[in-house]
Tab-separated table of C-alpha atoms and ligand atoms in Angstrom:
chain	number	residue	atom	x	y	z
A	25	MET	CA	99.185	84.176	112.636
A	26	ILE	CA	96.242	83.838	110.388
A	27	VAL	CA	93.669	86.479	110.706
A	28	LEU	CA	90.251	87.400	108.828
A	29	GLY	CA	89.255	91.225	107.531
A	30	ILE	CA	86.497	92.317	106.391
A	31	GLU	CA	86.493	95.505	103.726
A	32	SER	CA	83.114	97.768	103.095
A	33	THR	CA	83.875	101.017	102.766
A	34	ALA	CA	82.670	101.343	99.462
A	35	HIS	CA	80.893	99.575	97.149
A	36	THR	CA	82.698	95.760	97.765
A	37	PHE	CA	82.239	93.708	100.494
A	38	GLY	CA	85.084	92.503	100.859
A	39	CYS	CA	85.994	89.161	103.129
A	40	GLY	CA	90.059	88.124	103.398
A	41	ILE	CA	91.876	85.870	105.766
A	42	VAL	CA	95.756	85.825	104.977
A	43	SER	CA	98.855	84.306	107.653
A	44	GLY	CA	102.673	85.412	107.769
A	45	LYS	CA	104.371	87.156	110.121
A	46	LYS	CA	107.747	89.183	110.560
A	47	GLY	CA	106.306	91.484	107.006
A	48	GLU	CA	105.975	87.792	105.487
A	49	CYS	CA	102.397	88.492	103.768
A	50	LYS	CA	100.464	85.450	102.542
A	51	ILE	CA	96.670	85.759	101.406
A	52	LEU	CA	94.507	82.498	101.781
A	53	ALA	CA	91.453	84.145	100.439
A	54	ASN	CA	90.463	87.321	99.367
A	55	GLU	CA	86.890	86.629	98.290
A	56	LYS	CA	84.203	89.810	97.274
A	57	ALA	CA	80.583	90.564	96.058
A	58	SER	CA	80.883	94.187	94.136
A	59	PHE	CA	77.769	96.370	94.269
A	60	VAL	CA	78.047	98.177	90.166
A	61	THR	CA	75.010	99.839	88.862
A	62	GLU	CA	74.041	100.819	84.850
A	63	GLU	CA	75.447	104.345	85.457
A	64	GLY	CA	78.064	103.064	87.991
A	65	GLY	CA	77.084	105.218	90.506
A	66	ILE	CA	77.123	104.626	94.032
A	67	HIS	CA	74.600	104.904	96.119
A	68	PRO	CA	75.049	104.455	99.634
A	69	SER	CA	72.142	102.728	100.775
A	70	LYS	CA	71.619	100.450	98.475
A	71	ALA	CA	74.687	99.456	98.812
A	72	ALA	CA	74.918	98.881	102.152
A	73	ASP	CA	71.865	96.534	101.221
A	74	HIS	CA	74.138	94.839	98.389
A	75	HIS	CA	76.580	94.550	101.409
A	76	PHE	CA	74.401	92.985	104.041
A	77	GLU	CA	72.620	90.329	101.034
A	78	ASN	CA	75.964	89.261	100.443
A	79	ALA	CA	78.235	89.421	103.602
A	80	GLU	CA	77.590	85.471	105.357
A	81	GLU	CA	78.280	84.101	101.824
A	82	VAL	CA	81.081	86.231	101.263
A	83	VAL	CA	82.320	85.000	104.308
A	84	LYS	CA	81.555	81.241	104.074
A	85	ARG	CA	83.670	81.502	100.811
A	86	ALA	CA	86.437	82.846	102.365
A	87	VAL	CA	86.614	80.628	105.192
A	88	GLU	CA	86.181	77.522	102.672
A	89	THR	CA	89.045	78.989	99.941
A	90	ALA	CA	91.268	79.288	102.189
A	91	GLY	CA	90.901	75.041	104.025
A	92	ILE	CA	90.771	77.207	107.785
A	93	LYS	CA	89.297	75.546	110.305
A	94	SER	CA	87.396	78.698	111.593
A	95	LYS	CA	89.135	78.307	114.994
A	96	GLU	CA	92.451	78.951	113.967
A	97	ILE	CA	91.667	82.445	113.264
A	98	GLU	CA	93.232	84.306	115.804
A	99	ALA	CA	91.595	88.041	115.356
A	100	VAL	CA	88.999	89.141	112.963
A	101	ALA	CA	89.845	92.878	111.701
A	102	PHE	CA	87.377	95.721	110.032
A	103	SER	CA	88.017	98.730	108.119
A	104	GLN	CA	86.917	100.796	110.741
A	105	GLY	CA	87.306	104.142	107.732
A	106	PRO	CA	86.724	106.226	105.828
A	107	GLY	CA	84.191	105.934	103.617
A	108	LEU	CA	80.284	105.439	103.803
A	109	GLY	CA	78.341	105.206	107.056
A	110	PRO	CA	75.700	103.042	106.172
A	111	CYS	CA	78.397	100.379	103.727
A	112	LEU	CA	80.983	100.458	106.866
A	113	LYS	CA	78.395	99.706	109.720
A	114	VAL	CA	77.482	96.025	108.157
A	115	GLY	CA	81.632	95.477	107.705
A	116	ALA	CA	81.834	96.974	111.517
A	117	VAL	CA	78.187	94.120	112.247
A	118	THR	CA	79.504	91.741	110.750
A	119	ALA	CA	82.877	91.480	112.365
A	120	ARG	CA	81.920	91.992	115.826
A	121	ALA	CA	79.560	89.646	115.547
A	122	ILE	CA	82.638	87.090	113.573
A	123	SER	CA	84.526	88.514	117.160
A	124	LEU	CA	81.995	87.276	119.605
A	125	ALA	CA	81.352	83.840	117.839
A	126	LEU	CA	85.289	82.992	118.094
A	127	ASP	CA	85.807	84.795	121.168
A	128	LYS	CA	88.928	86.467	119.187
A	129	PRO	CA	89.991	90.185	119.006
A	130	LEU	CA	88.188	92.582	117.548
A	131	ILE	CA	90.621	95.727	115.627
A	132	GLY	CA	89.497	98.219	113.510
A	133	VAL	CA	92.302	99.530	110.586
A	134	ASN	CA	92.290	102.332	108.504
A	135	HIS	CA	91.257	102.191	104.377
A	136	CYS	CA	93.756	104.307	103.144
A	137	ILE	CA	96.655	102.570	105.049
A	138	ALA	CA	95.489	98.924	104.792
A	139	HIS	CA	96.108	99.394	101.445
A	140	VAL	CA	100.093	100.902	102.497
A	141	GLU	CA	100.902	97.822	104.245
A	142	ILE	CA	100.135	95.276	102.141
A	143	GLY	CA	101.688	97.121	99.535
A	144	LYS	CA	104.494	97.333	101.484
A	145	ALA	CA	104.367	93.801	102.427
A	146	LEU	CA	103.619	91.916	98.852
A	147	THR	CA	106.321	94.626	96.397
A	148	ASN	CA	108.938	94.736	99.689
A	149	SER	CA	109.546	98.076	99.536
A	150	LYS	CA	110.769	99.793	102.935
A	151	ASN	CA	109.895	103.573	102.918
A	152	PRO	CA	107.726	104.507	100.511
A	153	ILE	CA	106.104	107.723	99.010
A	154	VAL	CA	102.754	106.422	98.348
A	155	CYS	CA	100.759	107.464	95.513
A	156	TYR	CA	96.685	105.847	96.464
A	157	ALA	CA	94.602	106.390	93.725
A	158	SER	CA	91.268	105.042	93.235
A	159	GLY	CA	87.743	106.154	93.254
A	160	ALA	CA	87.068	108.261	96.022
A	161	ASN	CA	90.759	108.697	97.069
A	162	THR	CA	93.835	110.840	95.969
A	163	GLN	CA	96.255	111.106	98.125
A	164	ILE	CA	100.490	111.711	98.772
A	165	ILE	CA	100.990	109.587	101.335
A	166	GLY	CA	104.478	109.251	103.844
A	167	PHE	CA	105.861	107.576	106.953
A	168	GLU	CA	107.109	110.501	109.554
A	169	ASN	CA	106.487	110.536	112.992
A	170	GLY	CA	105.008	108.440	114.389
A	171	ARG	CA	102.695	108.273	111.137
A	172	TYR	CA	101.430	108.293	108.361
A	173	ARG	CA	101.348	111.732	106.546
A	174	VAL	CA	99.306	112.881	103.307
A	175	TYR	CA	101.719	115.585	101.817
A	176	GLY	CA	99.357	116.138	99.038
A	177	GLU	CA	95.686	115.379	97.969
A	178	THR	CA	92.973	116.021	96.003
A	179	LEU	CA	90.347	118.528	97.191
A	180	ASP	CA	87.411	117.723	95.127
A	181	THR	CA	86.819	114.668	93.462
A	182	GLY	CA	88.751	110.804	93.323
A	183	ILE	CA	90.709	110.503	90.145
A	184	GLY	CA	89.080	107.489	88.937
A	185	ASN	CA	85.907	108.974	89.709
A	186	LEU	CA	86.622	111.881	87.532
A	187	LEU	CA	87.541	109.324	84.894
A	188	ASP	CA	85.082	107.482	85.481
A	189	THR	CA	82.133	110.564	85.365
A	190	TYR	CA	84.258	111.354	82.228
A	191	GLY	CA	83.151	108.003	80.467
A	192	ARG	CA	79.607	108.323	81.411
A	193	SER	CA	79.332	111.666	80.224
A	194	GLN	CA	80.650	110.086	76.483
A	195	GLY	CA	78.730	106.811	77.048
A	196	ILE	CA	82.121	104.380	78.369
A	197	GLY	CA	80.587	102.040	81.038
A	198	PHE	CA	81.632	101.725	83.873
A	199	PRO	CA	84.647	101.401	84.981
A	200	ALA	CA	85.474	104.359	82.960
A	201	GLY	CA	89.419	103.741	83.058
A	202	PRO	CA	90.566	100.672	81.490
A	203	VAL	CA	89.133	102.272	78.188
A	204	LEU	CA	90.647	105.770	78.674
A	205	ASP	CA	93.671	103.987	79.046
A	206	GLU	CA	93.998	101.778	76.235
A	207	MET	CA	92.794	104.904	73.973
A	208	TYR	CA	95.757	107.012	75.574
A	209	PHE	CA	98.370	104.700	73.843
A	210	LYS	CA	95.910	105.896	70.479
A	211	GLY	CA	95.654	109.783	70.650
A	212	LYS	CA	97.540	111.748	68.651
A	213	LYS	CA	97.440	115.174	69.910
A	214	LEU	CA	97.203	116.795	73.005
A	215	VAL	CA	94.466	119.320	73.651
A	216	GLU	CA	94.433	122.345	75.979
A	217	LEU	CA	92.795	121.308	79.323
A	218	PRO	CA	93.725	122.633	82.556
A	219	TYR	CA	95.950	121.996	85.051
A	220	SER	CA	94.917	122.349	88.371
A	221	VAL	CA	97.871	121.171	91.324
A	222	LYS	CA	97.283	124.308	94.333
A	223	GLY	CA	100.976	123.887	96.419
A	224	MET	CA	100.646	120.083	97.726
A	225	ASP	CA	96.796	119.217	96.677
A	226	LEU	CA	94.949	118.895	93.440
A	227	VAL	CA	91.576	119.817	91.970
A	228	PHE	CA	90.122	117.402	89.089
A	229	SER	CA	86.632	119.254	88.190
A	230	GLY	CA	87.375	122.280	86.441
A	231	LEU	CA	89.473	119.467	83.800
A	232	LEU	CA	86.079	116.933	84.023
A	233	THR	CA	84.312	120.513	82.509
A	234	ALA	CA	86.179	121.933	80.366
A	235	ALA	CA	87.262	117.600	78.590
A	236	LYS	CA	83.499	117.455	78.275
A	237	ASN	CA	83.304	120.278	76.568
A	238	LYS	CA	86.235	120.410	74.320
A	239	ALA	CA	85.015	116.184	73.613
A	240	LYS	CA	82.287	117.631	71.550
A	241	THR	CA	84.398	118.560	68.939
A	242	GLU	CA	87.852	116.610	69.071
A	243	LYS	CA	88.648	113.215	68.491
A	244	LYS	CA	88.280	110.344	71.262
A	245	GLU	CA	91.677	108.576	71.611
A	246	ASP	CA	93.552	112.788	71.517
A	247	MET	CA	91.243	113.783	74.534
A	248	ALA	CA	91.379	109.847	76.490
A	249	TYR	CA	95.231	110.966	76.032
A	250	SER	CA	95.009	114.767	76.654
A	251	LEU	CA	92.526	114.080	80.133
A	252	LEU	CA	94.467	111.081	81.241
A	253	HIS	CA	98.264	113.171	80.547
A	254	ASN	CA	97.333	116.268	82.106
A	255	ALA	CA	95.279	114.383	85.516
A	256	PHE	CA	98.549	112.014	86.165
A	257	ALA	CA	100.796	114.315	85.269
A	258	MET	CA	99.115	116.684	88.190
A	259	LEU	CA	99.664	113.229	90.763
A	260	THR	CA	102.865	113.064	89.274
A	261	GLU	CA	104.784	116.444	90.122
A	262	ILE	CA	103.200	116.062	93.358
A	263	THR	CA	104.600	112.699	94.037
A	264	GLU	CA	107.730	113.809	93.144
A	265	ARG	CA	107.727	116.944	94.899
A	266	ALA	CA	106.678	114.398	97.388
A	267	LEU	CA	110.059	112.681	96.469
A	268	ALA	CA	112.212	115.006	96.370
A	269	HIS	CA	111.280	116.440	100.336
A	270	THR	CA	111.427	114.254	101.773
A	271	GLU	CA	114.427	112.620	100.156
A	272	LYS	CA	112.587	108.968	100.121
A	273	LYS	CA	113.726	106.510	97.395
A	274	GLU	CA	111.230	104.398	96.603
A	275	VAL	CA	107.189	105.965	95.268
A	276	LEU	CA	104.508	102.914	96.187
A	277	LEU	CA	101.654	103.051	93.600
A	278	THR	CA	98.002	101.679	94.724
A	279	GLY	CA	94.681	101.810	94.703
A	280	GLY	CA	92.529	100.854	91.617
A	281	VAL	CA	93.414	103.519	89.203
A	282	ALA	CA	97.482	102.424	89.478
A	283	ALA	CA	96.222	99.029	87.262
A	284	SER	CA	96.668	102.109	84.669
A	285	LYS	CA	99.690	101.482	82.537
A	286	ALA	CA	100.130	105.746	81.236
A	287	LEU	CA	100.147	106.517	85.038
A	288	GLN	CA	102.725	103.798	86.168
A	289	GLN	CA	104.341	104.856	82.255
A	290	MET	CA	104.603	108.158	83.653
A	291	MET	CA	105.511	107.241	87.045
A	292	THR	CA	108.065	104.908	86.770
A	293	LYS	CA	110.200	107.825	84.657
A	294	MET	CA	110.071	110.264	87.231
A	295	CYS	CA	111.741	107.322	89.393
A	296	GLU	CA	113.738	106.793	87.033
A	297	GLU	CA	115.132	110.420	86.661
A	298	ARG	CA	115.360	110.682	90.731
A	299	ASN	CA	117.339	107.013	90.747
A	300	ALA	CA	114.025	105.891	93.011
A	301	GLU	CA	111.640	103.034	92.486
A	302	CYS	CA	109.061	102.729	91.667
A	303	PHE	CA	106.987	99.531	92.571
A	304	VAL	CA	103.165	98.218	91.845
A	305	PRO	CA	101.625	95.417	93.094
A	306	GLU	CA	98.997	93.507	91.489
A	307	ARG	CA	95.551	94.490	90.518
A	308	SER	CA	93.961	92.467	93.343
A	309	VAL	CA	95.619	94.167	96.338
A	310	CYS	CA	95.576	97.321	94.616
A	311	VAL	CA	91.575	97.115	94.426
A	312	ASP	CA	89.394	97.669	97.179
A	313	ASN	CA	90.280	94.214	99.164
A	314	ALA	CA	89.830	92.420	102.239
A	315	ALA	CA	92.803	91.003	102.263
A	316	MET	CA	94.982	94.369	103.155
A	317	ILE	CA	92.303	94.858	105.435
A	318	ALA	CA	93.291	90.963	107.591
A	319	TRP	CA	97.245	92.191	106.237
A	320	LEU	CA	97.257	95.738	108.773
A	321	GLY	CA	95.055	94.216	111.331
A	322	LEU	CA	97.574	90.971	111.206
A	323	VAL	CA	100.610	93.443	111.856
A	324	MET	CA	98.584	95.598	114.220
A	325	ARG	CA	97.671	92.881	116.537
A	326	GLU	CA	101.326	91.177	116.568
A	327	ASN	CA	101.592	94.970	117.677
A	328	LYS	CA	99.206	93.345	121.073
A	329	LEU	CA	96.484	96.136	119.779
A	330	GLU	CA	93.048	95.669	119.469
A	331	THR	CA	89.371	97.033	119.448
A	332	SER	CA	86.425	96.597	122.125
A	333	LEU	CA	83.445	97.043	121.288
A	334	GLY	CA	83.009	99.916	122.532
A	335	GLU	CA	85.669	101.698	120.225
A	336	SER	CA	84.508	99.519	117.317
A	337	ILE	CA	81.818	102.332	116.411
A	338	VAL	CA	82.770	103.367	112.694
A	339	LEU	CA	84.391	106.379	111.265
A	340	PRO	CA	83.251	107.744	107.789
A	341	LYS	CA	86.216	110.643	107.932
A	342	GLN	CA	88.880	109.057	109.447
A	343	ARG	CA	91.936	110.769	108.282
A	344	THR	CA	95.123	109.017	107.061
A	345	ASP	CA	97.130	111.318	109.594
A	346	ASP	CA	94.950	110.635	112.566
A	347	VAL	CA	96.480	106.971	113.249
A	348	ASP	CA	98.830	106.344	115.274
A	349	ALA	CA	101.383	103.762	112.967
A	350	VAL	CA	103.136	102.550	116.230
A	351	TRP	CA	103.658	99.377	114.031
A	352	VAL	CA	105.787	100.962	111.962
A	353	LYS	CA	109.650	99.780	113.367
A	354	TYR	CA	112.213	101.917	112.269
A	355	ALA	CA	114.082	98.527	111.348
A	356	ASP	CA	111.802	99.465	108.303
A	357	PHE	CA	113.982	102.003	107.107
A	358	ALA	CA	117.001	99.958	107.028
A	359	LYS	CA	117.948	99.283	103.125
B	409	FE2	FE1	90.371	102.169	98.729
């Protein structure tokens, strides 16, 4: 089966095409255009204008790269939520148009679950605790009782936004994560900063304010080391607690921040100490991308799911645990 997917939750407009069956994911195309500003901030309606202007070209490029005829596409998936309303609407309208033109079913998918499913498919992890760490989202997710449950999450900003906002205050370009990650390994002193874990949830705003203040007097490498150390240790702590509570044996890191070597190192060490395995998919499928939307669409279509035009309204606040993940089979848990 070949499925085309559209991603447009935030700054990326993407079109991905995948083929495969029974968990074997083959990415035929994963094209995108990203809305980037000098300051790194995102204005929803300006990002939506960008997506609208680029949609046709990105879709054409994906079909060309995949080397397929449009009639070979068997379903059209799109990010239905969560995300920025104006951006989501461009993706939904594009997907509806393609679905109608090709007379193929439409499938609305949850963006966060798409990160999880493509990560599972490409790393061959079966039943992981997922640490989804990106600009806007930070969630610890695991499958239980028919749905992907959120065991812990940020109560304010996403961890990627924390790094970018701090980076912006220090004159580091967008995205700041890779630069801070490099500096992390040069830092020598641990500067005292807040560590805010609230039960299974995280709060980053106090850490950000304190880091900006201390950066006035401390070395930049020491600040990067201390900021990343605290933020990633907070994330690792709640991931470890979710592992302990559920007795799962795998961790899957995904989202743009999963590319951080510092985070990978910390998470891998924790997993080793618990006899668990840590999986990290390659960066192009960790960041926001449309291949993951196409892949979840394909998995849902294999399970006879589809979204009628009337149900295809965008859901900016849709939660990971709103979705019945009926496609997750008990066979997935056999190792
Ligand atoms: Fe994402």
